[in-house]
Tab-separated table of C-alpha atoms in Angstrom:
chain	number	residue	atom	x	y	z
A	1298	MET	CA	95.802	88.393	118.785
A	1299	PHE	CA	99.557	87.799	118.694
A	1300	ILE	CA	101.425	89.156	121.736
A	1301	ALA	CA	105.215	89.431	121.738
A	1302	ILE	CA	106.780	89.973	125.169
A	1303	ILE	CA	110.070	91.847	125.443
A	1304	GLY	CA	112.063	92.958	128.459
A	1305	SER	CA	115.283	92.679	130.409
A	1306	ARG	CA	116.622	89.351	131.624
A	1307	PHE	CA	114.849	87.983	134.700
A	1308	SER	CA	112.137	90.639	134.433
A	1309	GLY	CA	109.308	88.097	134.262
A	1310	LYS	CA	108.779	87.513	130.533
A	1311	SER	CA	108.294	83.770	130.950
A	1312	THR	CA	105.923	84.310	133.867
A	1313	VAL	CA	103.707	86.579	131.762
A	1314	GLU	CA	103.881	84.105	128.891
A	1315	GLU	CA	102.748	81.284	131.191
A	1316	TYR	CA	99.955	83.511	132.483
A	1317	LEU	CA	98.665	84.067	128.947
A	1318	ILE	CA	98.970	80.350	128.108
A	1319	ALA	CA	96.725	79.663	131.105
A	1320	LYS	CA	94.262	82.164	129.597
A	1321	GLY	CA	94.078	80.182	126.341
A	1322	PHE	CA	97.006	81.583	124.348
A	1323	THR	CA	99.235	79.237	122.344
A	1324	SER	CA	102.975	79.666	122.834
A	1325	VAL	CA	104.899	80.035	119.551
A	1326	HIS	CA	108.676	80.112	119.175
A	1327	LEU	CA	111.488	80.459	116.690
A	1328	ARG	CA	113.477	77.780	118.495
A	1329	ASP	CA	112.677	74.563	120.312
A	1330	LYS	CA	111.472	75.046	123.877
A	1331	ASP	CA	110.103	72.578	126.361
A	1332	LEU	CA	106.820	74.422	126.952
A	1333	GLU	CA	103.346	72.986	127.063
A	1334	ALA	CA	101.199	73.900	124.033
A	1335	ALA	CA	104.219	75.447	122.255
A	1336	LEU	CA	104.674	75.578	118.486
A	1337	SER	CA	108.168	76.037	117.026
A	1338	PHE	CA	109.041	77.453	113.616
A	1339	SER	CA	112.330	77.412	111.786
A	1340	SER	CA	112.043	80.944	110.398
A	1341	PRO	CA	110.231	84.241	111.094
A	1342	ALA	CA	108.464	83.905	107.737
A	1343	MET	CA	106.938	80.564	108.718
A	1344	LEU	CA	105.824	81.929	112.077
A	1345	LEU	CA	104.310	85.021	110.460
A	1346	ASP	CA	102.498	82.873	107.921
A	1347	HIS	CA	101.045	80.643	110.663
A	1348	VAL	CA	99.754	83.432	112.918
A	1349	THR	CA	98.361	85.289	109.892
A	1350	GLN	CA	96.402	82.256	108.694
A	1351	HIS	CA	95.074	81.734	112.235
A	1352	TRP	CA	94.722	85.384	113.191
A	1353	ARG	CA	91.453	84.789	115.080
A	1354	SER	CA	93.362	82.608	117.556
A	1355	ASN	CA	95.582	83.932	120.357
A	1356	PHE	CA	99.372	83.460	120.306
A	1357	VAL	CA	102.232	84.578	122.542
A	1358	THR	CA	106.032	84.550	122.178
A	1359	THR	CA	109.161	85.785	123.931
A	1360	ASP	CA	111.441	85.186	120.942
A	1361	LEU	CA	111.271	88.550	119.157
A	1362	ASP	CA	114.518	89.771	120.664
A	1363	SER	CA	115.630	92.326	118.071
A	1364	ASP	CA	114.285	95.414	116.323
A	1365	ARG	CA	114.453	93.546	113.019
A	1366	LEU	CA	112.156	90.782	114.243
A	1367	VAL	CA	109.689	93.158	115.904
A	1368	ASN	CA	109.454	95.292	112.770
A	1369	TYR	CA	108.843	92.163	110.704
A	1370	PHE	CA	105.720	91.271	112.691
A	1371	ILE	CA	104.399	94.680	113.656
A	1372	ARG	CA	102.884	95.180	110.208
A	1373	ARG	CA	100.009	92.896	111.213
A	1374	PRO	CA	96.972	94.609	112.825
A	1375	PHE	CA	96.511	91.744	115.306
A	1376	PHE	CA	100.070	92.096	116.689
A	1377	MET	CA	100.746	93.672	120.089
A	1378	LEU	CA	104.118	94.360	121.670
A	1379	LEU	CA	104.210	94.076	125.464
A	1380	SER	CA	107.236	95.030	127.556
A	1381	ILE	CA	107.984	94.052	131.131
A	1382	ASP	CA	110.739	95.340	133.333
A	1383	ALA	CA	111.799	94.850	136.950
A	1384	PRO	CA	113.747	97.160	139.290
A	1385	ILE	CA	117.371	97.284	138.204
A	1386	LEU	CA	118.585	95.697	141.455
A	1387	GLN	CA	116.581	92.575	140.650
A	1388	HIS	CA	118.190	91.815	137.296
A	1389	PRO	CA	121.291	92.655	135.228
A	1390	PRO	CA	120.808	95.748	132.998
A	1391	THR	CA	121.035	93.787	129.728
A	1392	GLY	CA	118.643	92.835	126.964
A	1393	PHE	CA	117.019	96.167	126.047
A	1394	SER	CA	119.853	97.493	123.874
A	1395	LEU	CA	118.737	95.278	120.989
A	1396	LEU	CA	115.190	96.575	121.244
A	1397	ARG	CA	115.711	100.315	121.651
A	1398	ARG	CA	113.804	101.294	118.513
A	1399	ALA	CA	111.117	98.629	118.942
A	1400	SER	CA	110.271	100.021	122.379
A	1401	LEU	CA	108.548	102.926	120.614
A	1402	GLN	CA	105.995	100.412	119.318
A	1403	VAL	CA	105.120	99.010	122.755
A	1404	LYS	CA	101.367	99.010	123.412
A	1405	LEU	CA	101.545	97.943	127.058
A	1406	LYS	CA	104.328	98.473	129.595
A	1407	ILE	CA	104.419	96.488	132.835
A	1408	GLY	CA	106.628	97.234	135.802
A	1409	ASN	CA	107.309	94.010	137.689
A	1410	HIS	CA	107.956	95.220	141.227
A	1411	PHE	CA	105.878	92.491	142.849
A	1412	ASP	CA	107.112	90.167	145.598
A	1413	SER	CA	105.229	87.105	144.379
A	1414	ILE	CA	103.843	85.576	141.183
A	1415	ALA	CA	100.355	85.741	142.689
A	1416	GLU	CA	100.653	89.522	143.052
A	1417	LEU	CA	101.876	89.849	139.467
A	1418	HIS	CA	98.966	87.703	138.242
A	1419	CYS	CA	96.519	89.916	140.129
A	1420	HIS	CA	98.026	92.969	138.438
A	1421	LEU	CA	97.838	91.313	135.014
A	1422	ASP	CA	94.155	90.538	135.625
A	1423	SER	CA	93.494	94.245	136.258
A	1424	LEU	CA	95.148	95.285	132.962
A	1425	ASP	CA	92.704	93.450	130.690
A	1426	ILE	CA	95.573	92.584	128.357
A	1427	THR	CA	93.407	90.964	125.699
A	1428	ASN	CA	91.237	94.052	125.184
A	1429	THR	CA	91.328	94.553	121.409
A	1430	ASN	CA	91.113	98.334	121.827
A	1431	ARG	CA	94.840	98.157	122.494
A	1432	LEU	CA	95.357	96.944	118.929
A	1433	ARG	CA	93.261	99.617	117.255
A	1434	PRO	CA	92.342	102.730	119.255
A	1435	GLN	CA	88.739	103.880	119.386
A	1436	TRP	CA	87.892	107.173	117.686
A	1437	ASP	CA	88.082	109.328	120.822
A	1438	THR	CA	91.464	107.890	121.773
A	1439	TYR	CA	92.705	108.344	118.212
A	1440	PHE	CA	91.735	111.997	117.961
A	1441	MET	CA	92.897	112.806	121.499
A	1442	THR	CA	96.297	111.387	120.562
A	1443	LEU	CA	96.357	113.708	117.556
A	1444	ALA	CA	95.396	116.644	119.795
A	1445	ASP	CA	98.347	115.828	122.032
A	1446	LEU	CA	100.572	115.677	118.958
A	1447	ALA	CA	99.296	119.070	117.754
A	1448	SER	CA	100.118	120.572	121.160
A	1449	GLN	CA	103.801	119.837	120.547
A	1450	ARG	CA	103.788	122.577	117.898
A	1451	SER	CA	102.755	125.187	120.479
A	1452	ASN	CA	105.111	128.112	121.115
A	1453	CYS	CA	103.220	129.500	124.145
A	1454	MET	CA	105.354	130.012	127.258
A	1455	LYS	CA	102.505	129.158	129.664
A	1456	ARG	CA	101.301	125.741	128.477
A	1457	ARG	CA	101.028	123.587	125.379
A	1458	VAL	CA	97.514	122.960	124.101
A	1459	GLY	CA	96.358	121.190	120.951
A	1460	ALA	CA	92.901	120.904	119.358
A	1461	ILE	CA	91.403	118.835	116.540
A	1462	LEU	CA	88.073	119.731	114.926
A	1463	VAL	CA	86.336	116.628	113.555
A	1464	ARG	CA	83.131	115.941	111.627
A	1465	GLU	CA	81.932	112.430	110.834
A	1466	HIS	CA	85.297	110.982	111.908
A	1467	ARG	CA	87.159	113.213	109.453
A	1468	ILE	CA	89.540	115.982	110.502
A	1469	VAL	CA	88.299	119.422	109.497
A	1470	SER	CA	91.139	121.449	111.027
A	1471	THR	CA	93.807	121.441	113.709
A	1472	GLY	CA	95.138	124.093	116.057
A	1473	TYR	CA	97.661	124.817	118.782
A	1474	ASN	CA	98.158	127.867	120.959
A	1475	GLY	CA	100.598	130.644	120.144
A	1476	THR	CA	100.872	134.164	118.765
A	1477	PRO	CA	99.043	135.177	115.539
A	1478	ARG	CA	100.539	134.538	112.122
A	1479	GLY	CA	103.283	137.075	111.334
A	1480	VAL	CA	103.820	138.014	114.994
A	1481	LYS	CA	106.968	136.967	116.860
A	1482	ASN	CA	106.469	133.610	118.560
A	1483	CYS	CA	105.536	133.623	122.233
A	1484	ASN	CA	108.676	131.675	123.160
A	1485	ASP	CA	110.739	134.313	121.346
A	1486	GLY	CA	109.224	137.061	123.487
A	1487	GLY	CA	106.285	137.890	121.207
A	1488	CYS	CA	103.715	137.889	124.030
A	1489	GLY	CA	104.706	139.997	127.028
A	1490	HIS	CA	101.824	138.628	129.084
A	1491	CYS	CA	103.015	135.022	128.844
A	1492	ASN	CA	106.663	136.015	129.229
A	1493	ARG	CA	105.858	138.359	132.146
A	1494	THR	CA	108.181	141.102	130.893
A	1495	SER	CA	108.239	144.271	132.949
A	1496	ALA	CA	107.727	146.518	129.935
A	1497	THR	CA	104.424	144.846	129.069
A	1498	ASN	CA	103.229	143.950	132.552
A	1499	GLY	CA	99.444	144.061	132.705
A	1500	THR	CA	98.882	143.912	128.943
A	1501	GLU	CA	96.464	141.475	127.326
A	1502	CYS	CA	97.709	138.094	126.163
A	1503	LEU	CA	98.446	138.030	122.415
A	1504	CYS	CA	98.325	134.259	122.078
A	1505	LEU	CA	95.501	132.572	120.222
A	1506	HIS	CA	94.266	129.420	121.939
A	1507	ALA	CA	94.407	126.050	120.204
A	1508	GLU	CA	90.597	125.910	119.923
A	1509	GLU	CA	90.491	129.403	118.401
A	1510	ASN	CA	93.096	128.490	115.809
A	1511	ALA	CA	91.212	125.331	114.829
A	1512	LEU	CA	87.917	127.250	114.493
A	1513	LEU	CA	89.489	130.095	112.528
A	1514	GLU	CA	91.161	127.618	110.201
A	1515	ALA	CA	87.857	125.847	109.545
A	1516	GLY	CA	85.355	128.708	109.444
A	1517	ARG	CA	81.702	128.209	110.364
A	1518	ASP	CA	80.744	126.754	106.972
A	1519	ARG	CA	83.270	123.927	107.304
A	1520	VAL	CA	82.351	123.223	110.918
A	1521	GLY	CA	78.962	122.027	109.712
A	1522	ALA	CA	76.548	119.949	111.776
A	1523	ASN	CA	77.437	117.556	114.592
A	1524	ALA	CA	81.132	118.445	114.721
A	1525	THR	CA	83.347	117.390	117.641
A	1526	MET	CA	86.195	119.406	119.154
A	1527	TYR	CA	89.018	117.378	120.732
A	1528	CYS	CA	91.235	119.350	123.131
A	1529	ASN	CA	94.025	117.971	125.257
A	1530	THR	CA	93.038	120.615	127.879
A	1531	CYS	CA	89.523	121.700	128.921
A	1532	PRO	CA	88.511	124.865	127.009
A	1533	CYS	CA	88.597	128.169	128.873
A	1534	LEU	CA	85.483	130.378	128.951
A	1535	LYS	CA	86.704	132.491	126.037
A	1536	CYS	CA	87.072	129.400	123.854
A	1537	THR	CA	83.866	127.843	125.200
A	1538	ILE	CA	81.856	130.790	123.898
A	1539	LYS	CA	83.447	130.538	120.462
A	1540	ILE	CA	83.010	126.769	120.283
A	1541	ILE	CA	79.301	127.161	121.053
A	1542	GLN	CA	78.893	129.969	118.539
A	1543	SER	CA	80.619	128.001	115.779
A	1544	GLY	CA	78.062	125.184	115.992
A	1545	VAL	CA	80.226	122.426	117.508
A	1546	LYS	CA	77.970	119.895	119.252
A	1547	ARG	CA	80.459	117.787	121.200
A	1548	VAL	CA	83.668	118.560	123.124
A	1549	VAL	CA	86.131	115.941	124.363
A	1550	TYR	CA	89.090	116.917	126.533
A	1551	ASN	CA	91.752	115.252	128.658
A	1552	LEU	CA	93.608	117.586	131.034
A	1553	SER	CA	91.693	119.632	133.571
A	1554	TYR	CA	91.798	123.441	133.675
A	1555	LYS	CA	90.874	126.008	136.308
A	1556	VAL	CA	87.471	126.863	134.784
A	1557	ASP	CA	86.215	123.347	134.010
A	1558	GLU	CA	82.942	123.746	135.944
A	1559	ALA	CA	82.091	127.146	134.492
A	1560	SER	CA	82.794	125.937	130.959
A	1561	ALA	CA	80.741	122.796	131.551
A	1562	ARG	CA	77.746	124.804	132.761
A	1563	LEU	CA	77.880	127.004	129.678
A	1564	PHE	CA	78.192	124.037	127.341
A	1565	GLN	CA	75.243	122.357	129.066
A	1566	GLU	CA	73.085	125.442	128.725
A	1567	ALA	CA	73.904	125.649	125.025
A	1568	GLY	CA	73.176	121.975	124.447
A	1569	VAL	CA	76.786	121.019	123.715
A	1570	GLU	CA	77.900	117.619	125.032
A	1571	ILE	CA	81.205	117.674	126.931
A	1572	PHE	CA	83.076	114.912	128.659
A	1573	ARG	CA	86.572	114.093	129.836
A	1574	HIS	CA	88.446	111.336	128.014
A	1575	VAL	CA	90.783	109.506	130.369
A	1576	PRO	CA	93.240	107.139	128.627
A	1577	PRO	CA	94.036	103.750	130.197
A	1578	PRO	CA	96.397	104.232	133.154
A	1579	GLU	CA	100.037	103.286	132.779
A	1580	PRO	CA	100.721	100.060	134.646
């Protein structure tokens, strides 16, 4: 693993680097520094070549201080970008401007609001920084991320929901909630129920749910055996019934919904596994 630490001045980058060195990491730099167990390289290419040849070892640096440098190293699957920041009153607001684009690639964000190094170390211990799942997400995390991405296409005025139908780790179909094809989008007034217009007060909702769209797109034949439905929100009862009927055998969701318990009971009765996927908490 190769961890690059970025952050504002005086935010604690060196402290985190020293913490990782104490955990067995080797400090690597693009300039000479008086640090124990540090290796210095005269160019990014030489540093990249060294960490690539020794990719099973653990390295840490604080020298990737530009988007160009971060993008040069981020191509490697063993590379992880870690950012640390402290309350603005504790340090001058400089240093992040050069890394604005690279911040999108950050795998772990740490807020250094601690009064002592010991407290920061205790927090770092709780984060399990060296967990390799941060480098390459597990399947459930991967597909839940895609479900969240699908939800951004939703046009429903009530909430955004996304769903991914998967079989044998391959995407069968995707869906998000909104009005049927050819009907005015919900956010354009197409569904009076969601928009609560007086002229349509009391009418049925016209929006298809994300799970329904994914199932309709796939069809029962493509659902096949042992399929998994990933939803960023727990399915409602209407969708639960359709998921069961379609032959899906596993449901993974993230956000809770008002009928979680009722849906869970129905899934259990039908022999469909359901569980809540909770991503690692933000530090």
